[in-house]
mmCIF file of C-alpha atoms and ligand atoms in Angstrom:
data_model
loop_
_atom_site.group_PDB
_atom_site.id
_atom_site.type_symbol
_atom_site.label_atom_id
_atom_site.label_comp_id
_atom_site.label_asym_id
_atom_site.label_seq_id
_atom_site.Cartn_x
_atom_site.Cartn_y
_atom_site.Cartn_z
ATOM 1 C CA MET A 1 80.801 106.934 102.707
ATOM 2 C CA VAL A 2 77.171 106.272 101.776
ATOM 3 C CA THR A 3 75.332 104.782 104.740
ATOM 4 C CA HIS A 4 72.742 102.093 104.351
ATOM 5 C CA THR A 5 70.682 100.200 106.854
ATOM 6 C CA THR A 6 70.008 96.542 106.292
ATOM 7 C CA THR A 7 66.288 97.289 105.958
ATOM 8 C CA SER A 8 66.625 99.135 102.633
ATOM 9 C CA VAL A 9 66.988 96.912 99.581
ATOM 10 C CA VAL A 10 70.227 97.803 97.826
ATOM 11 C CA THR A 11 71.613 95.714 94.980
ATOM 12 C CA ILE A 12 75.351 95.374 94.550
ATOM 13 C CA GLU A 13 75.045 97.281 91.277
ATOM 14 C CA ARG A 14 73.474 100.287 92.980
ATOM 15 C CA PHE A 15 75.967 100.145 95.810
ATOM 16 C CA ILE A 16 78.901 100.120 93.390
ATOM 17 C CA ILE A 17 77.456 103.139 91.542
ATOM 18 C CA GLU A 18 76.918 105.040 94.790
ATOM 19 C CA GLN A 19 80.503 104.319 95.862
ATOM 20 C CA GLU A 20 81.749 105.495 92.480
ATOM 21 C CA ARG A 21 79.883 108.809 92.851
ATOM 22 C CA LEU A 22 82.071 109.528 95.876
ATOM 23 C CA HIS A 23 84.955 109.758 93.401
ATOM 24 C CA PRO A 24 84.026 112.298 90.716
ATOM 25 C CA GLU A 25 87.285 111.506 88.899
ATOM 26 C CA ALA A 26 86.401 107.786 88.548
ATOM 27 C CA SER A 27 86.098 106.534 84.980
ATOM 28 C CA GLY A 28 83.693 103.721 85.826
ATOM 29 C CA GLU A 29 86.276 101.122 84.820
ATOM 30 C CA LEU A 30 86.665 99.706 88.329
ATOM 31 C CA SER A 31 82.890 99.632 88.810
ATOM 32 C CA GLY A 32 82.536 97.688 85.573
ATOM 33 C CA LEU A 33 85.139 95.237 86.742
ATOM 34 C CA LEU A 34 83.308 94.697 90.028
ATOM 35 C CA TYR A 35 80.041 94.002 88.145
ATOM 36 C CA ASP A 36 81.840 91.444 86.016
ATOM 37 C CA LEU A 37 83.185 89.782 89.164
ATOM 38 C CA ALA A 38 79.698 89.658 90.686
ATOM 39 C CA LEU A 39 78.466 88.006 87.500
ATOM 40 C CA ALA A 40 81.300 85.444 87.569
ATOM 41 C CA ALA A 41 80.437 84.754 91.230
ATOM 42 C CA LYS A 42 76.821 83.995 90.305
ATOM 43 C CA MET A 43 77.952 81.658 87.548
ATOM 44 C CA ILE A 44 80.355 79.790 89.841
ATOM 45 C CA ALA A 45 77.710 79.655 92.588
ATOM 46 C CA SER A 46 75.332 77.961 90.200
ATOM 47 C CA LYS A 47 77.978 75.363 89.254
ATOM 48 C CA VAL A 48 78.846 74.717 92.908
ATOM 49 C CA ARG A 49 75.157 74.276 93.744
ATOM 50 C CA MET A 50 74.766 71.773 90.904
ATOM 51 C CA ALA A 51 77.967 69.878 91.718
ATOM 52 C CA GLY A 52 76.407 66.753 93.165
ATOM 53 C CA ILE A 53 73.524 66.668 90.725
ATOM 54 C CA ALA A 54 75.542 67.198 87.592
ATOM 55 C CA ASP A 55 77.964 64.461 88.573
ATOM 56 C CA ILE A 56 80.981 66.670 88.122
ATOM 57 C CA LEU A 57 82.542 65.742 91.412
ATOM 58 C CA GLY A 58 85.942 64.181 91.721
ATOM 59 C CA ALA A 59 89.457 64.929 90.661
ATOM 60 C CA THR A 60 90.745 65.475 87.129
ATOM 61 C CA ASP A 61 94.006 63.857 86.117
ATOM 62 C CA HIS A 62 95.873 67.169 85.885
ATOM 63 C CA GLU A 63 98.043 68.553 88.632
ATOM 64 C CA ASN A 64 98.154 72.330 89.061
ATOM 65 C CA VAL A 65 101.298 74.380 89.469
ATOM 66 C CA GLN A 66 101.230 73.829 93.244
ATOM 67 C CA GLY A 67 101.485 70.070 92.616
ATOM 68 C CA GLU A 68 97.945 69.481 93.850
ATOM 69 C CA VAL A 69 95.363 67.455 91.981
ATOM 70 C CA GLN A 70 92.752 69.850 90.627
ATOM 71 C CA GLN A 71 89.120 69.197 91.261
ATOM 72 C CA LYS A 72 86.916 69.538 88.228
ATOM 73 C CA LEU A 73 85.159 72.533 89.678
ATOM 74 C CA ASP A 74 88.540 74.267 90.038
ATOM 75 C CA VAL A 75 88.966 74.019 86.299
ATOM 76 C CA ILE A 76 85.416 75.171 85.606
ATOM 77 C CA SER A 77 85.640 78.100 88.020
ATOM 78 C CA ASN A 78 88.976 79.167 86.583
ATOM 79 C CA GLU A 79 87.463 79.120 83.100
ATOM 80 C CA ILE A 80 84.420 81.124 84.223
ATOM 81 C CA MET A 81 86.590 83.811 85.804
ATOM 82 C CA ILE A 82 88.732 84.177 82.681
ATOM 83 C CA LYS A 83 85.787 84.182 80.266
ATOM 84 C CA ALA A 84 83.785 86.661 82.363
ATOM 85 C CA LEU A 85 86.669 89.083 82.673
ATOM 86 C CA ASP A 86 88.970 88.922 79.650
ATOM 87 C CA HIS A 87 86.863 90.901 77.183
ATOM 88 C CA GLY A 88 85.547 93.841 79.241
ATOM 89 C CA GLY A 89 88.403 96.173 78.306
ATOM 90 C CA ARG A 90 89.177 96.865 81.946
ATOM 91 C CA LEU A 91 92.110 94.524 82.527
ATOM 92 C CA CYS A 92 95.657 94.500 81.217
ATOM 93 C CA CYS A 93 96.361 90.949 82.453
ATOM 94 C CA MET A 94 95.326 88.361 85.025
ATOM 95 C CA ALA A 95 96.878 85.668 87.210
ATOM 96 C CA SER A 96 95.182 82.652 88.740
ATOM 97 C CA GLU A 97 96.209 80.185 91.409
ATOM 98 C CA GLU A 98 95.379 77.480 88.871
ATOM 99 C CA GLU A 99 97.626 78.779 86.062
ATOM 100 C CA PRO A 100 101.420 78.652 86.098
ATOM 101 C CA ASP A 101 101.998 81.939 84.249
ATOM 102 C CA MET A 102 100.437 85.325 83.690
ATOM 103 C CA ILE A 103 97.136 85.176 81.777
ATOM 104 C CA PRO A 104 97.356 87.724 78.951
ATOM 105 C CA ILE A 105 94.288 89.479 77.559
ATOM 106 C CA PRO A 106 93.723 88.050 74.055
ATOM 107 C CA GLU A 107 94.890 90.381 71.286
ATOM 108 C CA LYS A 108 91.352 90.683 69.906
ATOM 109 C CA PHE A 109 90.147 92.436 73.074
ATOM 110 C CA LYS A 110 90.847 95.916 74.392
ATOM 111 C CA THR A 111 92.915 96.275 77.534
ATOM 112 C CA GLY A 112 92.395 98.495 80.575
ATOM 113 C CA ASN A 113 94.068 99.998 83.592
ATOM 114 C CA TYR A 114 93.798 97.140 86.083
ATOM 115 C CA ALA A 115 95.303 93.705 86.757
ATOM 116 C CA LEU A 116 93.308 90.942 88.433
ATOM 117 C CA LEU A 117 94.629 88.068 90.564
ATOM 118 C CA PHE A 118 92.365 85.313 91.837
ATOM 119 C CA ASP A 119 91.904 81.972 93.525
ATOM 120 C CA PRO A 120 88.947 80.665 91.512
ATOM 121 C CA LEU A 121 87.879 77.993 93.971
ATOM 122 C CA ASP A 122 89.352 78.021 97.431
ATOM 123 C CA GLY A 123 88.909 74.962 99.615
ATOM 124 C CA SER A 124 88.121 72.787 96.624
ATOM 125 C CA SER A 125 89.207 69.586 98.334
ATOM 126 C CA ASN A 126 86.103 70.072 100.500
ATOM 127 C CA ILE A 127 83.596 69.982 97.663
ATOM 128 C CA ASP A 128 83.021 66.259 97.852
ATOM 129 C CA VAL A 129 81.846 66.603 101.458
ATOM 130 C CA ASN A 130 79.622 69.641 100.939
ATOM 131 C CA VAL A 131 81.716 72.087 102.947
ATOM 132 C CA PRO A 132 81.706 75.796 101.944
ATOM 133 C CA VAL A 133 84.159 76.850 99.249
ATOM 134 C CA GLY A 134 84.964 80.294 97.885
ATOM 135 C CA THR A 135 86.486 82.594 95.283
ATOM 136 C CA ILE A 136 89.056 85.243 96.237
ATOM 137 C CA PHE A 137 90.069 88.232 94.097
ATOM 138 C CA SER A 138 92.561 91.081 94.172
ATOM 139 C CA ILE A 139 92.671 94.148 91.892
ATOM 140 C CA VAL A 140 95.701 96.383 91.398
ATOM 141 C CA ARG A 141 96.298 99.306 89.087
ATOM 142 C CA LYS A 142 98.428 98.795 86.005
ATOM 143 C CA ILE A 143 101.867 100.340 86.520
ATOM 144 C CA SER A 144 103.825 99.073 83.513
ATOM 145 C CA PRO A 145 104.122 101.150 80.351
ATOM 146 C CA GLY A 146 102.435 99.937 77.168
ATOM 147 C CA LYS A 147 98.983 98.509 76.606
ATOM 148 C CA ARG A 148 99.376 94.871 77.662
ATOM 149 C CA GLY A 149 100.160 93.975 81.264
ATOM 150 C CA THR A 150 103.401 92.471 82.507
ATOM 151 C CA MET A 151 104.630 90.678 85.629
ATOM 152 C CA GLU A 152 105.419 94.103 87.063
ATOM 153 C CA ASP A 153 101.679 94.766 87.294
ATOM 154 C CA LEU A 154 101.007 91.489 89.060
ATOM 155 C CA LEU A 155 103.917 91.553 91.521
ATOM 156 C CA GLN A 156 102.806 94.541 93.584
ATOM 157 C CA PRO A 157 102.599 94.651 97.373
ATOM 158 C CA GLY A 158 99.101 94.184 98.776
ATOM 159 C CA ARG A 159 98.845 97.740 100.091
ATOM 160 C CA ARG A 160 98.524 98.827 96.458
ATOM 161 C CA GLN A 161 95.296 96.873 95.964
ATOM 162 C CA VAL A 162 92.496 99.190 94.830
ATOM 163 C CA ALA A 163 89.869 96.555 95.557
ATOM 164 C CA ALA A 164 89.699 93.023 96.892
ATOM 165 C CA GLY A 165 87.039 90.591 97.912
ATOM 166 C CA TYR A 166 85.796 87.067 98.252
ATOM 167 C CA VAL A 167 82.717 85.036 97.580
ATOM 168 C CA ILE A 168 81.629 82.271 99.925
ATOM 169 C CA TYR A 169 79.427 79.508 98.556
ATOM 170 C CA GLY A 170 77.894 78.396 101.835
ATOM 171 C CA SER A 171 74.360 77.916 103.097
ATOM 172 C CA SER A 172 73.866 81.128 101.147
ATOM 173 C CA THR A 173 76.217 82.745 98.657
ATOM 174 C CA MET A 174 77.819 85.946 99.911
ATOM 175 C CA LEU A 175 80.170 88.411 98.267
ATOM 176 C CA VAL A 176 82.284 90.653 100.492
ATOM 177 C CA TYR A 177 84.415 93.369 98.922
ATOM 178 C CA SER A 178 86.224 96.577 99.662
ATOM 179 C CA THR A 179 87.544 99.435 97.566
ATOM 180 C CA GLY A 180 89.289 100.868 100.608
ATOM 181 C CA GLN A 181 86.172 102.446 102.111
ATOM 182 C CA GLY A 182 85.154 99.743 104.525
ATOM 183 C CA ALA A 183 84.242 96.113 103.878
ATOM 184 C CA HIS A 184 80.710 95.399 102.706
ATOM 185 C CA GLY A 185 78.844 92.109 102.378
ATOM 186 C CA PHE A 186 76.100 91.124 99.933
ATOM 187 C CA THR A 187 73.934 88.026 100.018
ATOM 188 C CA LEU A 188 72.728 86.412 96.807
ATOM 189 C CA ASP A 189 68.952 86.152 96.593
ATOM 190 C CA PRO A 190 68.744 83.209 94.203
ATOM 191 C CA SER A 191 65.081 83.849 93.390
ATOM 192 C CA ILE A 192 65.922 87.169 91.723
ATOM 193 C CA GLY A 193 69.587 86.478 90.940
ATOM 194 C CA GLU A 194 70.802 89.612 92.712
ATOM 195 C CA PHE A 195 73.406 90.251 95.392
ATOM 196 C CA LEU A 196 71.686 92.405 98.034
ATOM 197 C CA LEU A 197 73.494 94.468 100.652
ATOM 198 C CA SER A 198 73.203 92.488 103.886
ATOM 199 C CA HIS A 199 76.340 93.417 105.870
ATOM 200 C CA PRO A 200 77.203 97.106 105.381
ATOM 201 C CA ASN A 201 80.473 98.307 106.868
ATOM 202 C CA ILE A 202 81.608 95.094 108.561
ATOM 203 C CA ARG A 203 83.659 95.557 111.742
ATOM 204 C CA THR A 204 85.548 92.651 113.232
ATOM 205 C CA PRO A 205 85.927 92.477 117.045
ATOM 206 C CA ASP A 206 89.316 93.565 118.428
ATOM 207 C CA ARG A 207 89.596 90.325 120.360
ATOM 208 C CA GLY A 208 88.460 87.060 118.794
ATOM 209 C CA LYS A 209 86.440 84.111 119.955
ATOM 210 C CA PHE A 210 87.810 81.638 117.442
ATOM 211 C CA LEU A 211 91.210 80.134 116.725
ATOM 212 C CA SER A 212 91.482 78.562 113.264
ATOM 213 C CA VAL A 213 94.553 76.415 112.891
ATOM 214 C CA ASN A 214 95.412 72.941 111.644
ATOM 215 C CA ASP A 215 97.183 71.561 114.681
ATOM 216 C CA ALA A 216 98.036 68.311 112.959
ATOM 217 C CA TYR A 217 101.242 70.211 112.148
ATOM 218 C CA GLU A 218 102.143 70.726 115.799
ATOM 219 C CA ALA A 219 105.104 68.347 115.578
ATOM 220 C CA VAL A 220 106.717 70.530 112.895
ATOM 221 C CA TRP A 221 105.896 73.937 114.403
ATOM 222 C CA THR A 222 108.707 76.119 115.728
ATOM 223 C CA ASP A 223 108.960 76.672 119.495
ATOM 224 C CA GLU A 224 107.635 80.237 119.054
ATOM 225 C CA VAL A 225 104.528 78.985 117.272
ATOM 226 C CA LYS A 226 103.985 76.363 119.969
ATOM 227 C CA THR A 227 104.208 79.147 122.602
ATOM 228 C CA LEU A 228 101.734 81.285 120.657
ATOM 229 C CA MET A 229 99.256 78.420 120.571
ATOM 230 C CA ARG A 230 99.552 78.059 124.345
ATOM 231 C CA HIS A 231 98.558 81.726 124.654
ATOM 232 C CA TYR A 232 95.582 81.274 122.337
ATOM 233 C CA ARG A 233 94.498 78.228 124.298
ATOM 234 C CA GLY A 234 94.707 80.079 127.613
ATOM 235 C CA LEU A 235 97.581 77.913 128.883
ATOM 236 C CA GLU A 236 100.032 80.806 129.034
ATOM 237 C CA GLY A 237 99.664 84.596 129.556
ATOM 238 C CA ASP A 238 96.317 86.140 130.438
ATOM 239 C CA ARG A 239 94.555 86.174 127.096
ATOM 240 C CA GLY A 240 92.150 83.390 128.007
ATOM 241 C CA ALA A 241 91.221 80.365 125.915
ATOM 242 C CA MET A 242 89.730 80.667 122.421
ATOM 243 C CA ASN A 243 87.425 78.143 120.819
ATOM 244 C CA VAL A 244 88.987 76.170 117.985
ATOM 245 C CA ARG A 245 87.122 76.203 114.658
ATOM 246 C CA TYR A 246 88.837 74.909 111.500
ATOM 247 C CA VAL A 247 86.954 74.200 108.310
ATOM 248 C CA GLY A 248 89.980 73.824 106.032
ATOM 249 C CA SER A 249 88.481 76.258 103.515
ATOM 250 C CA LEU A 250 90.301 79.533 104.066
ATOM 251 C CA VAL A 251 87.331 81.593 102.881
ATOM 252 C CA ALA A 252 84.963 79.853 105.291
ATOM 253 C CA ASP A 253 87.354 80.132 108.234
ATOM 254 C CA PHE A 254 88.091 83.762 107.425
ATOM 255 C CA HIS A 255 84.432 84.710 106.978
ATOM 256 C CA ARG A 256 83.380 83.220 110.298
ATOM 257 C CA ASN A 257 86.244 84.948 112.103
ATOM 258 C CA LEU A 258 85.589 88.269 110.365
ATOM 259 C CA LEU A 259 81.998 88.352 111.600
ATOM 260 C CA GLY A 260 82.476 86.700 114.993
ATOM 261 C CA GLY A 261 86.060 87.680 115.810
ATOM 262 C CA GLY A 262 88.966 85.293 115.657
ATOM 263 C CA VAL A 263 92.372 84.584 114.238
ATOM 264 C CA PHE A 264 93.343 82.398 111.292
ATOM 265 C CA VAL A 265 96.816 80.934 111.639
ATOM 266 C CA TYR A 266 98.838 79.032 109.033
ATOM 267 C CA PRO A 267 102.442 79.176 110.228
ATOM 268 C CA SER A 268 105.626 78.209 108.544
ATOM 269 C CA ASN A 269 106.759 74.843 109.767
ATOM 270 C CA GLY A 270 109.702 72.501 109.551
ATOM 271 C CA LYS A 271 108.303 70.947 106.371
ATOM 272 C CA SER A 272 107.091 74.151 104.626
ATOM 273 C CA PRO A 273 109.230 77.130 105.630
ATOM 274 C CA ARG A 274 106.834 79.528 103.902
ATOM 275 C CA GLY A 275 103.634 77.852 105.066
ATOM 276 C CA LYS A 276 101.050 76.912 102.443
ATOM 277 C CA LEU A 277 98.900 79.887 101.559
ATOM 278 C CA ARG A 278 99.610 82.052 98.547
ATOM 279 C CA LEU A 279 100.435 85.698 99.072
ATOM 280 C CA LEU A 280 98.870 87.085 95.908
ATOM 281 C CA TYR A 281 95.684 85.022 95.609
ATOM 282 C CA GLU A 282 94.793 84.388 99.240
ATOM 283 C CA ALA A 283 96.700 86.393 101.869
ATOM 284 C CA ASN A 284 96.735 89.837 100.199
ATOM 285 C CA PRO A 285 93.054 90.140 99.283
ATOM 286 C CA LEU A 286 91.834 88.765 102.614
ATOM 287 C CA ALA A 287 94.335 90.935 104.529
ATOM 288 C CA PHE A 288 92.949 93.983 102.695
ATOM 289 C CA ILE A 289 89.379 93.110 103.721
ATOM 290 C CA CYS A 290 90.519 92.280 107.249
ATOM 291 C CA GLU A 291 92.228 95.652 107.719
ATOM 292 C CA GLN A 292 89.216 97.442 106.268
ATOM 293 C CA ALA A 293 87.112 95.748 108.949
ATOM 294 C CA GLY A 294 89.490 96.845 111.712
ATOM 295 C CA GLY A 295 91.562 93.658 111.889
ATOM 296 C CA LYS A 296 95.200 92.926 111.105
ATOM 297 C CA ALA A 297 97.249 90.467 109.052
ATOM 298 C CA SER A 298 100.893 89.558 109.510
ATOM 299 C CA ASP A 299 103.372 86.984 108.254
ATOM 300 C CA GLY A 300 104.888 86.886 111.739
ATOM 301 C CA THR A 301 107.586 89.393 110.861
ATOM 302 C CA GLN A 302 105.726 92.108 108.963
ATOM 303 C CA ARG A 303 102.348 93.347 107.750
ATOM 304 C CA ILE A 304 101.128 91.105 104.930
ATOM 305 C CA LEU A 305 100.210 94.124 102.783
ATOM 306 C CA ASP A 306 103.820 95.371 102.931
ATOM 307 C CA VAL A 307 105.424 92.171 101.624
ATOM 308 C CA ASN A 308 107.084 92.738 98.249
ATOM 309 C CA PRO A 309 106.214 89.754 96.061
ATOM 310 C CA THR A 310 108.909 88.258 93.872
ATOM 311 C CA GLU A 311 106.975 85.446 92.226
ATOM 312 C CA LEU A 312 103.379 84.740 91.274
ATOM 313 C CA HIS A 313 102.860 81.646 93.375
ATOM 314 C CA GLN A 314 104.804 82.782 96.419
ATOM 315 C CA ARG A 315 103.618 81.334 99.709
ATOM 316 C CA THR A 316 103.472 83.070 103.056
ATOM 317 C CA PRO A 317 102.938 82.237 106.712
ATOM 318 C CA LEU A 318 99.696 83.902 107.802
ATOM 319 C CA TYR A 319 98.309 85.302 111.070
ATOM 320 C CA MET A 320 95.116 87.180 110.298
ATOM 321 C CA GLY A 321 92.018 88.389 112.089
ATOM 322 C CA SER A 322 91.185 90.271 115.281
ATOM 323 C CA LYS A 323 93.660 93.075 115.930
ATOM 324 C CA LEU A 324 94.752 92.174 119.467
ATOM 325 C CA ASP A 325 95.195 88.507 118.617
ATOM 326 C CA VAL A 326 97.405 89.272 115.606
ATOM 327 C CA GLU A 327 99.412 91.734 117.697
ATOM 328 C CA LEU A 328 99.905 88.969 120.256
ATOM 329 C CA ALA A 329 101.212 86.714 117.467
ATOM 330 C CA ASP A 330 103.690 89.395 116.356
ATOM 331 C CA ARG A 331 104.965 89.862 119.903
ATOM 332 C CA VAL A 332 105.283 86.181 120.753
ATOM 333 C CA LEU A 333 106.865 85.231 117.423
ATOM 334 C CA SER A 334 109.447 87.975 117.689
ATOM 335 C CA GLY A 335 110.144 86.960 121.266
ATOM 336 C CA ILE A 336 109.577 90.561 122.463
ATOM 337 C CA ALA A 337 106.970 89.837 125.087
ATOM 338 C CA THR A 338 104.734 87.027 126.061
ATOM 339 C CA ALA A 339 102.120 88.866 128.106
ATOM 340 C CA VAL A 340 98.973 90.302 126.451
HETATM 341 P P1 AHG S 401 92.912 75.672 97.658
HETATM 342 O O1 AHG S 401 91.727 74.777 97.741
HETATM 343 O O2 AHG S 401 92.622 76.955 96.915
HETATM 344 O O3 AHG S 401 94.154 74.993 97.171
HETATM 345 O O4 AHG S 401 93.268 76.198 99.140
HETATM 346 C C1 AHG S 401 93.333 75.269 100.175
HETATM 347 C C2 AHG S 401 93.878 75.971 101.360
HETATM 348 C C3 AHG S 401 92.905 76.812 102.166
HETATM 349 O O5 AHG S 401 91.611 76.924 101.669
HETATM 350 C C4 AHG S 401 92.909 76.162 103.525
HETATM 351 O O6 AHG S 401 92.924 77.152 104.514
HETATM 352 C C5 AHG S 401 94.161 75.355 103.549
HETATM 353 O O7 AHG S 401 94.418 74.996 102.225
HETATM 354 C C6 AHG S 401 94.055 74.148 104.400
HETATM 355 O O8 AHG S 401 95.281 73.486 104.438
HETATM 356 P P2 AHG S 401 95.569 72.242 105.434
HETATM 357 O O9 AHG S 401 94.747 71.103 104.943
HETATM 358 O O10 AHG S 401 97.050 72.021 105.327
HETATM 359 O O11 AHG S 401 95.179 72.687 106.827
HETATM 360 MN MN1 MN S 402 92.898 78.627 98.101
HETATM 361 MN MN1 MN S 403 92.053 77.203 94.796
#
């Protein structure tokens, strides 16, 4: 691991190169892909910043595959991701939360050894009220034979990710990514258009301050989930009460909890037995980052990164964040123990 202090100025490009040097066998393909993602992030950031001014707010008429009305910026961000990444020769295929099927690499472009899955704009229903939104990405190695990718490449368990990350378009734009050697954060300096290393080697506290959950669903939670919430609120066991913070943008809730310590919870419930969040575009990449920062992520029965996906838009219950708080969730939900 190359160590940096926050006082030295390190661009994301230089950081990626330095990380690559740790792997003499690396072809540079993954580094190139990460550059392209940083470029796409800057392009989306500029659109998000201009949203109010350019009068591109509001919903389009189209519904996405999840049956949700797409915001215009969802469509734009999806387009930016595809156009920034389809021609670099590093990908064999892609998948997006906003597209029903696999996104093939056009025949006119070369293909590469990786597959990319992404949520182009997470939390998009919050755009109209100026709440942070984000982009989430997951990179896996191509495993299918032949040049073009197949569903086999996309439907891999999260532990096989070679890199994952997210971008948060908040009061500043930050990109956090990991290639399995710690999680590192970069802040966009808009005056020079560069992501600069601002949060090297992020570590999340073992015990969290914040509980992020939408408790409007309380009436449809299972008894085990209700018990877990009593623990988190200090009404049962000896964990002590957490503060509740819920933005409703997964990236924003996750980012705050990653830095400050906390747990993000989106359980299954009577209405949605698999919860709401998508395994491949949301849970897997954030679980990868979370583990790299010393945290944990579970679906209540197993480690998120060990779930074998069977379909692109599969949903999963999610308990993710500070290690001890996720372990408490696993124990309470399995009925093994209730004490911390
Ligand atoms: P997206 O905007 O990509 O569809 O994701 C929305 C997600 C996620 O960002 C957030 O954590 C969750 O929806 C909030 O759901 P509820 O409104 O049901 O709490
Ligand atoms: Mn999302
Ligand atoms: Mn989305």
